[in-house]
Coordinates of C-alpha atoms in Angstrom, one line a residue:
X1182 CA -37.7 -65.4 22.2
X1183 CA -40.1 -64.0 24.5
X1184 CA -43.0 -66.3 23.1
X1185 CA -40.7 -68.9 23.7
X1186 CA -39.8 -67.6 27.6
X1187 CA -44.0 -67.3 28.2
X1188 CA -44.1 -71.1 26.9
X1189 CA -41.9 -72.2 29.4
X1190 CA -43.1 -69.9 32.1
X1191 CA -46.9 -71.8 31.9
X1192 CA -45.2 -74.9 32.0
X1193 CA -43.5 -74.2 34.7
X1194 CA -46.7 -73.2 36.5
X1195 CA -48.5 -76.3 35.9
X1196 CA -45.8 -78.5 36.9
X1197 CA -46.3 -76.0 40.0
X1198 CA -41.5 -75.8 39.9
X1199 CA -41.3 -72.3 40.9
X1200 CA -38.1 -71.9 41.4
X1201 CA -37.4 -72.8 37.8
X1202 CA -40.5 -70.6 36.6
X1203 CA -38.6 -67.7 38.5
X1204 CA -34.6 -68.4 37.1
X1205 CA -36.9 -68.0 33.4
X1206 CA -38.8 -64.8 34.6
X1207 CA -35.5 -62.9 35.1
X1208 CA -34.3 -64.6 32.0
X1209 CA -37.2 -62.7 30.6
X1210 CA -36.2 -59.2 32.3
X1211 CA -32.7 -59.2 31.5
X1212 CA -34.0 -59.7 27.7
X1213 CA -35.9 -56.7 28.2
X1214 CA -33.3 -54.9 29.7
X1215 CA -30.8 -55.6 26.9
X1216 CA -33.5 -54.7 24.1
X1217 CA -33.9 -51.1 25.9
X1218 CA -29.8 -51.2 26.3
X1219 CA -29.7 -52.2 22.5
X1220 CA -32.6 -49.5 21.4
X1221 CA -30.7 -46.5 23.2
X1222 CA -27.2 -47.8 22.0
X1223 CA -28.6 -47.3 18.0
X1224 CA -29.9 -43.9 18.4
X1225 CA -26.6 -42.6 20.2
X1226 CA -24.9 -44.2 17.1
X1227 CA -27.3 -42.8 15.0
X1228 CA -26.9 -39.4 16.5
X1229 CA -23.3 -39.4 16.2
X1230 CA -23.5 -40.5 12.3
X1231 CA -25.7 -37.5 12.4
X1232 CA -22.9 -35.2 14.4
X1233 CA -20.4 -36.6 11.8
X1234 CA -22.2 -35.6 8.7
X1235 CA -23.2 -32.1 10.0
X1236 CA -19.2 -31.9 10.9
X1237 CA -18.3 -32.4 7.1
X1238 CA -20.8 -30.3 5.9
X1239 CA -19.6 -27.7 7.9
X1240 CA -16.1 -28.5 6.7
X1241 CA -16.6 -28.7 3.4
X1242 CA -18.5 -24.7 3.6
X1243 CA -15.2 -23.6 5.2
X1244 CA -12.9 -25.3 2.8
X1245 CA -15.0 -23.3 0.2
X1246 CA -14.7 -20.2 0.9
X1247 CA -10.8 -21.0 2.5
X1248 CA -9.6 -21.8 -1.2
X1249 CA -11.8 -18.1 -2.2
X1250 CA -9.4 -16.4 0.1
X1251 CA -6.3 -18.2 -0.8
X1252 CA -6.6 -17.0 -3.9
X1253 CA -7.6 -13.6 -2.9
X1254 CA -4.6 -13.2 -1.2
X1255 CA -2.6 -15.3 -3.4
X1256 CA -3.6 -12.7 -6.2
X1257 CA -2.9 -9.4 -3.5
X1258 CA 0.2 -11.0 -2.9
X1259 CA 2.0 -10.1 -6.4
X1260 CA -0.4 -7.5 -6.7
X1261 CA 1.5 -5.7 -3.8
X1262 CA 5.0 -7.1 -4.8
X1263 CA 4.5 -5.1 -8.4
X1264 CA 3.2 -1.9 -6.4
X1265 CA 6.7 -2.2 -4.4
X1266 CA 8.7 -2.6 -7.7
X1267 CA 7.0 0.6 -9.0
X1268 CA 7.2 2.7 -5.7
X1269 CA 10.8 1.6 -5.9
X1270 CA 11.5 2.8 -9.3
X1271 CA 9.7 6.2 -8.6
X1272 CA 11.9 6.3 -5.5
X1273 CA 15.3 5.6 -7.7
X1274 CA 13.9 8.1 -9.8
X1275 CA 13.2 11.1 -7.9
X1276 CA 16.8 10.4 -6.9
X1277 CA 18.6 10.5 -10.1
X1278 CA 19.1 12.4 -13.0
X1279 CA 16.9 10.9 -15.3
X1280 CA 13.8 12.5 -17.6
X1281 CA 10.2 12.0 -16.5
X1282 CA 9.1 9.2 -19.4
X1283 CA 5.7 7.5 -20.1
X1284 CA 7.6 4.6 -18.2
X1285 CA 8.1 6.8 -14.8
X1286 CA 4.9 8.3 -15.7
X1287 CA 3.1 4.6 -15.3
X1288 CA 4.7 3.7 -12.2
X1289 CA 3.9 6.7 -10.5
X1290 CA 0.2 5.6 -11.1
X1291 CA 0.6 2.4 -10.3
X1292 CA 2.5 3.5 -7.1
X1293 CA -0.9 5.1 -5.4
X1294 CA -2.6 1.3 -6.1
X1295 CA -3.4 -0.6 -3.4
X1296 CA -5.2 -4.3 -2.6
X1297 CA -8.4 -5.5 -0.1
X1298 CA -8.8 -8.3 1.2
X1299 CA -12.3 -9.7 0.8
X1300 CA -11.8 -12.5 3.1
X1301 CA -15.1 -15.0 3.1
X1302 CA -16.1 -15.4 6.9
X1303 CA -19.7 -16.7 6.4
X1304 CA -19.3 -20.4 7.1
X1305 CA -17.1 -19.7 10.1
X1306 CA -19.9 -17.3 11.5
X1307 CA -21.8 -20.2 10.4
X1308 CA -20.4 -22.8 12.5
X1309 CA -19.9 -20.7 15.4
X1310 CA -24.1 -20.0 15.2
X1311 CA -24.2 -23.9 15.3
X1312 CA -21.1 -24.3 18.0
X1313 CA -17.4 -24.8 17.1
X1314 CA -17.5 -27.8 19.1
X1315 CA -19.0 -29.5 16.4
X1316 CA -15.7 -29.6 15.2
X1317 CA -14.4 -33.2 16.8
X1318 CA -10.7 -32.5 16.2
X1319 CA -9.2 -30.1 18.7
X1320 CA -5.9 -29.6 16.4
X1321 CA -8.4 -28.5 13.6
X1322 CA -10.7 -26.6 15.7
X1323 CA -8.2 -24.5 17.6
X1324 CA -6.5 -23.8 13.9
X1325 CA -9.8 -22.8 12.4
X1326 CA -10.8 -20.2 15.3
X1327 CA -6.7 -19.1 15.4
X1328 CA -7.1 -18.3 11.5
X1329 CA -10.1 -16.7 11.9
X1330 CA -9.7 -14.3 14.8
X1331 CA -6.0 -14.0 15.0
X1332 CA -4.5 -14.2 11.4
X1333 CA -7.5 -12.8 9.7
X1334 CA -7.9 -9.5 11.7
X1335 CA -4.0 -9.0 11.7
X1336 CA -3.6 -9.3 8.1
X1337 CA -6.3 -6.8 8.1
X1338 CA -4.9 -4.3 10.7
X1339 CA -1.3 -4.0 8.7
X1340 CA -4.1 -3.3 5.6
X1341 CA -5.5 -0.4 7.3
X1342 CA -2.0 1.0 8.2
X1343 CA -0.8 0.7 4.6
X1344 CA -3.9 2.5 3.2
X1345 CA -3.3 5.2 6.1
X1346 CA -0.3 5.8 4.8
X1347 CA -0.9 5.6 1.7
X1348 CA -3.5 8.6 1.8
X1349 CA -0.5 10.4 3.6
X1350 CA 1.4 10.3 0.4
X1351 CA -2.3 11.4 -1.6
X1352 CA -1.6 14.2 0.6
X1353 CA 1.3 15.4 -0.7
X1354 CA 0.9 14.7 -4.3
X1355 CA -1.9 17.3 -4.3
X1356 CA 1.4 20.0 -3.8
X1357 CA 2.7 18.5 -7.3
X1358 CA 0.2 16.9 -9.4
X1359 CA -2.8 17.9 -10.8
X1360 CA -4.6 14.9 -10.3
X1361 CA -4.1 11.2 -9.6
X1362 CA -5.2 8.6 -12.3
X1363 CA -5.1 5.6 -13.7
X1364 CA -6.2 5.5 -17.1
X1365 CA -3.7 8.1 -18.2
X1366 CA -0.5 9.2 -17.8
X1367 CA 0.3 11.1 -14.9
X1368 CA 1.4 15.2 -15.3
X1369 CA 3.6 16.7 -12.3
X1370 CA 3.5 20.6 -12.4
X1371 CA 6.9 21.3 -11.9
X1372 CA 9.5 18.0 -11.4
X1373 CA 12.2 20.0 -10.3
X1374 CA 10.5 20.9 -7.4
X1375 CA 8.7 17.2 -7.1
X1376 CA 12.2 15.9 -6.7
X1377 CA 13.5 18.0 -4.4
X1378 CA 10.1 17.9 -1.7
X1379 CA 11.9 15.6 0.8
X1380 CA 8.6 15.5 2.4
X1381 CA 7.1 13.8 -0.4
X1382 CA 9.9 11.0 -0.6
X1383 CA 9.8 10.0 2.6
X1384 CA 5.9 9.6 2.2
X1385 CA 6.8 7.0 -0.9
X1386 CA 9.8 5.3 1.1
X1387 CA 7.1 4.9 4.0
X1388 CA 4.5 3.6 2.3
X1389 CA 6.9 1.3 0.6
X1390 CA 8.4 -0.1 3.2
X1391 CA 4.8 -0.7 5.1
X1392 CA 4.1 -2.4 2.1
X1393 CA 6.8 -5.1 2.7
X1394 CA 5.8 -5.5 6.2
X1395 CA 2.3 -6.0 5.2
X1396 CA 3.2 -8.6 2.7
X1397 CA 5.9 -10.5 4.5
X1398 CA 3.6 -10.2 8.1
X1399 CA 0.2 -9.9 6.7
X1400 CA 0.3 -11.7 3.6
X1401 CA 2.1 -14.6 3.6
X1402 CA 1.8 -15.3 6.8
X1403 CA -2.1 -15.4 5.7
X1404 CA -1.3 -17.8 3.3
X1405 CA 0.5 -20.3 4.9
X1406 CA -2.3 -20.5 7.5
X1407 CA -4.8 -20.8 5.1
X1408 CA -3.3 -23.6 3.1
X1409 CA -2.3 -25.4 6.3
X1410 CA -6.1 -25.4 7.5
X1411 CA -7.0 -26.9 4.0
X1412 CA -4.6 -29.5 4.8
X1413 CA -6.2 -30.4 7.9
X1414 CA -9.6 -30.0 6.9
X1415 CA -8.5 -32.5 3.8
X1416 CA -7.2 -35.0 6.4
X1417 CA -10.7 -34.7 8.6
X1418 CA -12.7 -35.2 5.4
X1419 CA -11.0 -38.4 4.3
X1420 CA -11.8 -40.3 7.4

């Protein structure tokens, strides 16, 4: 095109029409203008195919290690339910008649369990190294840093408060037990006496009951943030 622009240009000159020679020599800038228009126009596209596939990438490290954690807490969920059930039994226990059996004996044990959380926050320190912003959607990106610094650290904190308590109650078993363990059955000194410390019962109904509040606004909670990133992250990945 420009050949053919050059062409007409020495024509032009030789037939000495000037004005013509000069309607084709902006013809010829505005065709250079439009190639340097066109030439920046494919890099920002190509920078932006670029942005896009560093944006899944990213996404697909988080959904990894999202579906890790759902079912690590998935798993501490009815861990913690069935260390309720048997702090519950121990409780109904202590406050009947009943013998101390192998039964009691295993619940006991499995009433001074507890679960962690091992949540997997190395592709969100990951993106934040690289920017969240790389994260196009706002709806997704405001979930993912909400999940990670709000629901995270709060399921966490009820965590803490349960072990806390829980070593309370480790505290008082020393009075009646001989040791904690579980690969055997469990020997209290003198049950009489177990059942009547009050002390001790209300360090098992405490515990207990800071167990349900960290399962129903630690836990689940957890969980239902989780699996509703994965459903948003599943929707930015199919576009």
């Amino acid at each position: 095109m420009i050949k053919f622009f050059r062409k007409i240009r020495q024509k032009m000159l030789t037939e000495n029409k000037f004005s013509k020679y000069l309607l084709y020599a902006i013809g010829e800038i505005l065709l250079v203008m439009i190639g340097i228009l066109l030439a920046f126009q494919v890099n920002k596209w190509n920078e932006i195919k670029k942005d896009n596939i560093l944006q899944k990438n990213l996404l697909k490290e988080i959904k990894i290690g999202l579906i890790s954690d759902l079912k690590d807490v998935t798993s501490n969920i009815e861990r913690q339910q069935e260390i309720l059930t048997n702090q519950q039994l121990i409780i109904n226990w202590i406050q009947s008649d009943k013998e101390y059996q192998d039964t009691i004996a295993k619940s006991l044990a499995d009433s001074y369990q507890g679960t962690y959380f091992g949540a997997n926050d190395g592709p969100y320190e990951t993106l934040k190294q690289i920017g969240l912003r790389r994260i196009q959607n706002d709806s997704l990106r405001n979930q993912i840093s909400n999940l990670y610094n709000i629901v995270y650290p709060l399921y966490r904190k009820f965590d803490d408060i349960y072990a806390e308590n829980q070593m309370g109650m480790f505290g008082k078993s020393s009075e009646h037990l001989s040791e904690i363990t579980w690969s055997q059955l469990i020997t209290i000194n003198d049950i009489d006496r177990f059942k009547s410390d009050n002390k001790y019962l209300f360090a098992m109904k405490t515990t207990k009951n800071i167990g349900k509040i960290l399962i129903n606004l630690g836990m689940i909670p957890t969980k239902n943030s989780i699996e509703f990133t994965l459903e948003l992250i599943e929707q930015e990945l199919e576009e």
